[in-house]
Coordinates of C-alpha atoms in Angstrom, one line a residue:
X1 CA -5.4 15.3 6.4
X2 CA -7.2 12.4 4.9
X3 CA -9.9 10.9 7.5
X4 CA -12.7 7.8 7.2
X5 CA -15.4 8.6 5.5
X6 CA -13.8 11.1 3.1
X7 CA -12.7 9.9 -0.1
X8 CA -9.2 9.4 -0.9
X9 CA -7.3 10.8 -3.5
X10 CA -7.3 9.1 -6.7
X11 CA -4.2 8.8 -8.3
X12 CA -2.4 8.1 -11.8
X13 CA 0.7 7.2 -11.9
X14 CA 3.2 4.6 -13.3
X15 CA 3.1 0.8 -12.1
X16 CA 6.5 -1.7 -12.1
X17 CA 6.0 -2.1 -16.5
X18 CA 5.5 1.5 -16.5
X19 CA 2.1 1.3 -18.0
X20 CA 0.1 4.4 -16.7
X21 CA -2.6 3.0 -14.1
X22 CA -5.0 4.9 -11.9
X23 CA -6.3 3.6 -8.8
X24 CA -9.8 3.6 -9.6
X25 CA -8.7 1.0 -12.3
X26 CA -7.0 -1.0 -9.6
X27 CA -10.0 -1.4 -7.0
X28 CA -11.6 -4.8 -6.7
X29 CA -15.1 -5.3 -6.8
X30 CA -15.2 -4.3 -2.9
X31 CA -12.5 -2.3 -2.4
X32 CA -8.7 -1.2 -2.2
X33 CA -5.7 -1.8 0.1
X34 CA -3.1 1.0 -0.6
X35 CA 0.1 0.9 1.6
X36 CA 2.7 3.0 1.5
X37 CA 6.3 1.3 2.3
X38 CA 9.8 2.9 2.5
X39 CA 11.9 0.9 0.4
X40 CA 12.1 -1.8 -2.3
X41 CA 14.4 -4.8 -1.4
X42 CA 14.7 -3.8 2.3
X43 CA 13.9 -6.0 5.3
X44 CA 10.6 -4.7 6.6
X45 CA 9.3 -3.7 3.4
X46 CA 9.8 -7.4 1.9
X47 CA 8.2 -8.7 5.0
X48 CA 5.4 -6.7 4.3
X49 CA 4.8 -7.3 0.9
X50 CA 5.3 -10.8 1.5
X51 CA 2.5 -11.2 4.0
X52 CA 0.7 -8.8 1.3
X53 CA 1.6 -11.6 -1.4
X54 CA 0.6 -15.2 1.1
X55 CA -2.9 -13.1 1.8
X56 CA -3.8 -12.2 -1.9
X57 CA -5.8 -14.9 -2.2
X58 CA -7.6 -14.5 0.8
X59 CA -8.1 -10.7 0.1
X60 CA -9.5 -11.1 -3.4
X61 CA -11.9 -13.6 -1.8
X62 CA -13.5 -10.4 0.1
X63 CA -13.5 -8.2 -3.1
X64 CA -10.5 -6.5 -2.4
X65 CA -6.7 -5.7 -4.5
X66 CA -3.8 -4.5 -2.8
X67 CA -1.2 -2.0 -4.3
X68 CA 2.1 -0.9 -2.8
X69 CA 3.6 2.4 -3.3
X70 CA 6.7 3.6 -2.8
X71 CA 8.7 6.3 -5.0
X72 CA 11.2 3.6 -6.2
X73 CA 11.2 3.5 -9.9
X74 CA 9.6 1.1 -12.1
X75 CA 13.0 -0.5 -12.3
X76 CA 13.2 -1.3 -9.1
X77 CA 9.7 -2.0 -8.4
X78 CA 10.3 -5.3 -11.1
X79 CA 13.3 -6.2 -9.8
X80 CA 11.5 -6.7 -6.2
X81 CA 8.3 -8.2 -7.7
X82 CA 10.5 -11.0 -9.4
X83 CA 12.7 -11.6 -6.6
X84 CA 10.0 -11.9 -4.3
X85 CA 7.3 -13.5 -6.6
X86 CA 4.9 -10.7 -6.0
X87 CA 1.5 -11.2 -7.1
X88 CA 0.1 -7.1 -6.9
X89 CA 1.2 -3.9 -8.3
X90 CA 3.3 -1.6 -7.3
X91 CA 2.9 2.0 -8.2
X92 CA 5.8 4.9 -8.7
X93 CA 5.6 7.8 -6.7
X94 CA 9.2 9.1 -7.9
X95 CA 7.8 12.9 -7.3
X96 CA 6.4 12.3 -4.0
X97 CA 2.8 13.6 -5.0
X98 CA 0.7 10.8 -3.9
X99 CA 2.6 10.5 -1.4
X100 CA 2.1 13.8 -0.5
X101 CA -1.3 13.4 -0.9
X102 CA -2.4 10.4 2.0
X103 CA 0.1 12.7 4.2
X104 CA 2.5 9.3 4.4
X105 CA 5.9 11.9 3.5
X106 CA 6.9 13.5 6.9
X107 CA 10.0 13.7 9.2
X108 CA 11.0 10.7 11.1
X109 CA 13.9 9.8 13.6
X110 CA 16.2 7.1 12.3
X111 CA 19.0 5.7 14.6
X112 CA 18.8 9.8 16.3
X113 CA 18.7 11.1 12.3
X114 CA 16.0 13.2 11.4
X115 CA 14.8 13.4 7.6
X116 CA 11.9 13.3 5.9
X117 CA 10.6 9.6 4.5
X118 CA 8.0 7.5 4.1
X119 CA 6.0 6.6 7.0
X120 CA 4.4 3.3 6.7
X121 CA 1.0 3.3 6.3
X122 CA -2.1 1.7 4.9
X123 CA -5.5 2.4 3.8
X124 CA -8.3 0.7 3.2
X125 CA -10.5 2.2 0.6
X126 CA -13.9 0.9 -0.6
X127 CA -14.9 0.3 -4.3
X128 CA -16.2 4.1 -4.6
X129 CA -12.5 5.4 -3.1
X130 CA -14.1 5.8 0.4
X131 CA -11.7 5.6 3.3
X132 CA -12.9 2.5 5.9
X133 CA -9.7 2.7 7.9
X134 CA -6.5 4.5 8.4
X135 CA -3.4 2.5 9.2
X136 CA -0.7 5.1 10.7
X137 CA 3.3 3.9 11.5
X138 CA 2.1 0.7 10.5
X139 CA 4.1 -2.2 12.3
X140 CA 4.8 -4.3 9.8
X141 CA 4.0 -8.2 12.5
X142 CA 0.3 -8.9 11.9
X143 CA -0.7 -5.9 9.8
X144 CA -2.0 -8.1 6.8
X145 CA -3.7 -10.3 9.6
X146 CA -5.5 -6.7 11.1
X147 CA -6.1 -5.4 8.0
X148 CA -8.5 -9.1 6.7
X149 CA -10.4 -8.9 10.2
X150 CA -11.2 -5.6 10.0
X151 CA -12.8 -6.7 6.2
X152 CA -14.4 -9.3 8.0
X153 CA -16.4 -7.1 10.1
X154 CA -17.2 -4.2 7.3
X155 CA -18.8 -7.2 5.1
X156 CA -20.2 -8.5 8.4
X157 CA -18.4 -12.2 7.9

């Protein structure tokens, strides 16, 4: 089980143009947000990358990228970043391992279904791969908004 303070798991793996990328590569000057997302192309998931997308700006500002993961293909992953004018990576976790990894795959209850799936989550990692904060079954209404104050306090703004 990951925990803050510890440093996460760094990754390689293949983004939405299927260059290989690691995450060390992706980190801003400051940091890292990695969040993990079910789906391409479904509602909650575009909602959140979409916040993710109108933030950017704001989160480079403090020094940090953002990458989604999920373990749609590369495909896929274009096909949402056109549609929805996405302005970050998104990384292919077809085998599960990084997902595997952060601990994000485990069983969930849909509509009284039980199956294994992503759970959403986030992390936010600084420039060193450090874990500041754990995001767990992430609601997806004011995440992005959470996620910039708690940068605001780290970097003391």
């Amino acid at each position: 089980m990951l925990e803050v303070g510890k440093k996460a798991p760094n990754f390689t793996s293949i983004n939405q143009n299927g260059e290989k990328v690691k995450l060390a590569d992706l980190t801003g000057k400051n940091g890292i947000v990695v969040y993990f997302y079910p789906r391409d192309m479904t509602p909650g998931c575009t909602t959140e990358a979409c916040d993710f997308r109108d933030n950017f700006a704001r989160l480079k500002k403090f020094g940090f990228n953002v990458v989604g993961i999920s373990k749609d293909n590369p495909k896929s992953h274009t096909k949402f970043i056109e549609k929805q004018e996405l302005n970050f990576d998104l990384i292919s976790d077809e085998s599960g391992e990084i997902c595997e990894a952060y601990g994000v795959w485990r069983e969930k209850v849909f509509m009284g279904r039980k199956g294994m799936g992503i759970v959403r989550s986030s992390f936010l990692l600084d420039s060193s791969l450090k874990i500041k904060k754990i995001y767990d079954s992430v609601k997806v209404k004011g995440h992005v908004e959470e996620i910039i104050k708690d940068i605001q306090e780290i970097q003391g703004k």
